[in-house]
XYZ file of C-alpha atoms in Angstrom:
297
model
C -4.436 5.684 38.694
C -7.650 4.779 36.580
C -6.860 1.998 33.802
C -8.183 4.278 30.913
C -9.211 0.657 29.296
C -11.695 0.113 31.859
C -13.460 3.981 31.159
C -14.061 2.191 27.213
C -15.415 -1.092 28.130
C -15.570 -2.980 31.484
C -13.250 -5.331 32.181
C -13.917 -8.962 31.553
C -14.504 -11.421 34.240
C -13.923 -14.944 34.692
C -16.214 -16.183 32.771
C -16.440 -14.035 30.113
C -12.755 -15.292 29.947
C -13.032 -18.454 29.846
C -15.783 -17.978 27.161
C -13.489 -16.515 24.894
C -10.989 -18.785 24.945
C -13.735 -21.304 24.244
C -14.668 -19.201 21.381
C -11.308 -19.041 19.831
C -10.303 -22.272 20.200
C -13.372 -23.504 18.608
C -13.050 -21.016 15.511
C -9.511 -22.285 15.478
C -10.552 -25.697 15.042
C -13.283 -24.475 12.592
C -10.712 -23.162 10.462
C -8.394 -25.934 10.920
C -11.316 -28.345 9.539
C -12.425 -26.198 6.473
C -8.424 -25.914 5.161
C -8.394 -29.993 5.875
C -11.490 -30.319 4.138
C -9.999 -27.718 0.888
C -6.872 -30.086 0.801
C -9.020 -33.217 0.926
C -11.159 -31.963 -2.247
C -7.952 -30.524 -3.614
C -6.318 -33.733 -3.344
C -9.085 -35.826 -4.677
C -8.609 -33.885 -7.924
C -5.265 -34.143 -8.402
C -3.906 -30.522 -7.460
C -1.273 -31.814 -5.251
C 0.347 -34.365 -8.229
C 4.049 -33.540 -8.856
C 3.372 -32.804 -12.837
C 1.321 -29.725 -11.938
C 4.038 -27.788 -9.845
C 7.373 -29.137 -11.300
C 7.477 -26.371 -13.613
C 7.421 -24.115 -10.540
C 9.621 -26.163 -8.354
C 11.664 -28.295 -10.394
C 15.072 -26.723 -12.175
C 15.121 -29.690 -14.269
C 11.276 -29.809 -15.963
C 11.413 -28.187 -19.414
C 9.196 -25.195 -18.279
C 11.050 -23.886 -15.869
C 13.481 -21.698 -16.718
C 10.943 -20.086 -18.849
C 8.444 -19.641 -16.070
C 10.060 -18.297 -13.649
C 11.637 -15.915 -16.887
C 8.019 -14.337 -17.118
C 7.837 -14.211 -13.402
C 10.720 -12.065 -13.661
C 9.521 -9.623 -16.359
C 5.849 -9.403 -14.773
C 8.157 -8.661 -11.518
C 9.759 -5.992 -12.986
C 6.535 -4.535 -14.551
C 4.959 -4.630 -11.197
C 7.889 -2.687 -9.681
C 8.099 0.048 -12.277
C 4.377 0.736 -12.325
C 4.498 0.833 -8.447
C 7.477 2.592 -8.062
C 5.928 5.299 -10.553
C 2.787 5.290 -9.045
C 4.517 5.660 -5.493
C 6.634 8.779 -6.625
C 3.472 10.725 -7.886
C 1.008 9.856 -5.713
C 3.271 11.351 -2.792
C 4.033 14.381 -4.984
C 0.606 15.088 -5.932
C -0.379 13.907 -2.240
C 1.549 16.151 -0.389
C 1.183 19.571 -2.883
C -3.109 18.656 -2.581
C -2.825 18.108 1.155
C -1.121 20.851 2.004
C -3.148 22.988 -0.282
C -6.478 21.862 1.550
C -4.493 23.415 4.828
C -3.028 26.446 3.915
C -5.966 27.671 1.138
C -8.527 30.368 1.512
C -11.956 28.745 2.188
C -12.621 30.261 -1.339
C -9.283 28.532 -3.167
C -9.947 25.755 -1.038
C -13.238 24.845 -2.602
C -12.104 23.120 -5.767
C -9.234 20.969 -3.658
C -12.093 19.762 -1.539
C -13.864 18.833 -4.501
C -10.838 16.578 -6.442
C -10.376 14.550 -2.969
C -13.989 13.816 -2.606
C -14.206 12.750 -6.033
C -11.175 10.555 -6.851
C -11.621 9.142 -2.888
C -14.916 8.176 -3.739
C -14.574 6.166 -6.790
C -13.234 2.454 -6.658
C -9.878 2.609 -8.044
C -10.772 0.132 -10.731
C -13.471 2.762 -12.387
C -10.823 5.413 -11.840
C -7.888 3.348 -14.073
C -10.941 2.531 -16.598
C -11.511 6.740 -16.406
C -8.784 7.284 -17.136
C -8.028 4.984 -20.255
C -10.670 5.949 -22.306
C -10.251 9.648 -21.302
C -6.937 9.496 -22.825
C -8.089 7.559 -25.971
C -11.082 9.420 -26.584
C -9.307 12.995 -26.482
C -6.547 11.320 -28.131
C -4.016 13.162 -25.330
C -0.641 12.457 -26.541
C 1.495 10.187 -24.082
C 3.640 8.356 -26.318
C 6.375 10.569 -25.456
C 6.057 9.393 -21.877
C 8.651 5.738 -21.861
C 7.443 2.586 -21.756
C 3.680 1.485 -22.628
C 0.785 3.276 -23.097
C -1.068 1.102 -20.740
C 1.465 1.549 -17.966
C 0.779 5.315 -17.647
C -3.262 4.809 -18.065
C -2.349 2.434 -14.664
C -0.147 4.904 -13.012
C -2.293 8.106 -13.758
C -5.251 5.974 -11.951
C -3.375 4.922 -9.199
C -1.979 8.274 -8.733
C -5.491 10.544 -9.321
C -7.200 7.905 -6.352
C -3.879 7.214 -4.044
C -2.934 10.707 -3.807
C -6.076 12.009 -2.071
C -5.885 9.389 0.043
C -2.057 10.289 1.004
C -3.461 14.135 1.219
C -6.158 13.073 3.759
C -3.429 10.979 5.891
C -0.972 14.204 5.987
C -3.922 16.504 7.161
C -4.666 13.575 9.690
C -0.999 13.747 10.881
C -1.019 17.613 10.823
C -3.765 17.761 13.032
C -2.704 15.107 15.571
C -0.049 17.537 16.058
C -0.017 19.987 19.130
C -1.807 23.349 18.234
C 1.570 25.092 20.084
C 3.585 23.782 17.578
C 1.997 26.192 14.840
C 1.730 29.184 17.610
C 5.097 28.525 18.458
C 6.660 29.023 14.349
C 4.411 32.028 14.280
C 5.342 33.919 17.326
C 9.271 33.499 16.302
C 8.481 35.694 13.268
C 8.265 32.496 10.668
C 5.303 32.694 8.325
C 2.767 29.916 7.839
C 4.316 28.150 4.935
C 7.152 28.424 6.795
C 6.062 27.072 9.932
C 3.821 24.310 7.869
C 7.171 23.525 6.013
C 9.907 23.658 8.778
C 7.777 22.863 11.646
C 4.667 20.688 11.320
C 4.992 18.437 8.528
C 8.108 16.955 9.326
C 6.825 16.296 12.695
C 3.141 15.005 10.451
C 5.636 12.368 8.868
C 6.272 10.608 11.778
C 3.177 10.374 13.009
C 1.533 9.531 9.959
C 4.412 6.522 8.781
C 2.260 3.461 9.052
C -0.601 4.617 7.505
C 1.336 6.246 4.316
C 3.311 2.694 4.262
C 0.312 1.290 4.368
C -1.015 2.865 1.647
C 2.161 2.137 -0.395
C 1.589 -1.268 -0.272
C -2.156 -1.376 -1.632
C -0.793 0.911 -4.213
C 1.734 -2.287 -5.324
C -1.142 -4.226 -5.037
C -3.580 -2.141 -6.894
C -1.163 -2.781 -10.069
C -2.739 -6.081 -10.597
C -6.214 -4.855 -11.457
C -4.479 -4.082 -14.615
C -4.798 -7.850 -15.388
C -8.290 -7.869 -14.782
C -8.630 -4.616 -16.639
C -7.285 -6.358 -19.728
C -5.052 -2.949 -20.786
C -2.109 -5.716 -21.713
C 0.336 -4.552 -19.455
C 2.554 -7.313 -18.957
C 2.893 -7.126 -14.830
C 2.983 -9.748 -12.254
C -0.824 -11.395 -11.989
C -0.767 -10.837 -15.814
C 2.523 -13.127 -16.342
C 0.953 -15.614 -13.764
C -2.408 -15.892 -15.958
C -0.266 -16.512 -18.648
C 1.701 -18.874 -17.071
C -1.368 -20.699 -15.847
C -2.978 -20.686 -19.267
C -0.115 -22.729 -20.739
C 0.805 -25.113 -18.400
C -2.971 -25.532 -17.020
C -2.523 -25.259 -13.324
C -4.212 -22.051 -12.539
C -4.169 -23.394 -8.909
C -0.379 -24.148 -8.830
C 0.505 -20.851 -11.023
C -1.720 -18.178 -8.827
C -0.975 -19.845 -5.602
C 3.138 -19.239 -6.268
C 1.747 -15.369 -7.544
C 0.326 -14.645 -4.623
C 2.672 -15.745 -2.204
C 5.352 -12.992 -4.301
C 2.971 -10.573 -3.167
C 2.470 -11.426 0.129
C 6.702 -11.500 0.732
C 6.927 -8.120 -1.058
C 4.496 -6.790 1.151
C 5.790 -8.425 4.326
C 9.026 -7.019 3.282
C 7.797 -3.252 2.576
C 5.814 -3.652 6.109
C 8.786 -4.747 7.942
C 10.959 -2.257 6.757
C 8.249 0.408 7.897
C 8.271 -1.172 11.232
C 12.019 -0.264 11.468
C 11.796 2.747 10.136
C 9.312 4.204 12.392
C 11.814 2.595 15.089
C 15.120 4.205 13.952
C 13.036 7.506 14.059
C 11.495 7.056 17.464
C 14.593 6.297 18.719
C 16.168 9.712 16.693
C 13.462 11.869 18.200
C 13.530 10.556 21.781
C 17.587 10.584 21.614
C 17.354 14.362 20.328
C 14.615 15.239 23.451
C 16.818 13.839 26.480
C 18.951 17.172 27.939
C 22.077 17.107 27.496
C 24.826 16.608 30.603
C 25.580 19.220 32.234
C 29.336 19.585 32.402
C 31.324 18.634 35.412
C 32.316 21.504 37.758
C 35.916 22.009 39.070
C 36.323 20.505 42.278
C 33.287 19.057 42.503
């Protein structure tokens, strides 16, 4: 059999090899010297003295009980706004992607239009849309809980986020097998039906690391509220704060950041075993089942 690798590139020889291994372990070593060099300067200004991170690491310092207080509440606010934003942009994903599919051409005109719009925009300019939308029509959302600012955040994230979701379930729908549509329709089911029943829960599967994917630059879209300036107390906004007071922005964003890189290693793990437990459920539900033994066999 053909090694379908070779029909995309040709394989590499012995030299070209050795080359790259040359390559990498001289980038490695590159690398290697430029974070030396970035602790050396770091060091030479004092970044690494005790005073400047005891507030983060030390239960005894004054500060910290109250820092890692406001790490908590900006934790929270991060979760909330993400969790919210999550919820709709799936929602409003799925009902827009499935809408694209199952439209006229005609209806299907104006759904094509919203995804190219809100996917085109940076999400930034679409949280800033929608802002001073809201306070220049003066739309009411004071009924909604919680802060105004937190629902001008989680309407943007939502508006850009869910045609992105839509365009990953139309991916997934049309990775699928054109049979399993034909199939639905010949046993009498109708296309909504066979869309609902058939093809999207099969779409899911397929289309589980992208979507969690997505989810996690939708937690960590919630910090361009802090750069926003809406005042939505969230994570990066605490940690500003934080920094601000004490005067170790270094220290302060350093211990923010690595938050968000264990929530998202956490949310990225838990997709990996996810998609797993549900390979491992569809392949268990495909093998036949035993025939049962005959008498006197």
């Amino acid at each position: 059999m053909t090694d379908s690798s070779s029909v995309l590139f040709d394989v590499p020889g012995p030299k070209a090899r050795r080359r790259a291994q040359v390559l990498t372990v001289v980038g490695g070593l590159a690398i290697l010297a430029l974070v030396a060099l970035a602790g050396m300067r770091l060091a030479e200004r004092g970044q690494f003295d005790a005073e400047l991170w005891s507030p983060w690491i030390n239960p005894t310092d004054e500060n910290f009980a109250q820092v890692w207080r406001l790490v908590g509440e900006g934790l929270l606010a991060t979760v909330i706004a993400a969790a919210l934003a999550i919820a709709l942009s799936l929602v409003v994903g799925i009902a827009v992607g499935v809408a694209r599919m199952m439209f006229t051409p005609i209806l299907r005109i104006p759904v094509v239009a919203f995804i190219e719009l809100f996917r085109g925009l940076p999400v930034v300019i679409t949280i800033v849309y929608v802002w001073r939308a809201i306070v220049e029509t003066e739309v009411p959302i004071d009924w909604l809980p919680g802060d105004d600012a937190l629902w001008y955040l989680v309407i943007g994230l939502t508006l850009y986020n869910s045609v992105i979701i839509a365009e990953i379930l139309r991916a997934g729908v049309a990775s699928l097998p054109r049979g399993q549509r034909e199939a639905g329709l010949a046993i009498g089911m109708t296309p909504w039906q066979t869309m609902r029943s058939i093809q999207l829960p099969q779409a899911f599967r397929t289309m589980l690391p992208a979507l969690v994917s997505q989810l996690v630059v939708i937690l960590k879209d919630t910090s361009l509220v802090a750069v926003i300036g809406l005042g939505y107390r969230e994570l990066l906004d605490r940690g500003n704060q934080i920094a601000q007071f004490l005067d170790n922005p270094i220290q302060s964003l350093f211990i923010v950041g690595a938050i968000y890189v264990v929530i998202n290693y956490t949310l990225s793990r838990i997709a990996i075993w996810l998609e797993r437990r549900l390979s491992r459920a569809s392949s268990s539900a495909d093998e036949p089942e035993p025939e049962p033994a005959t008498a006197g066999a």
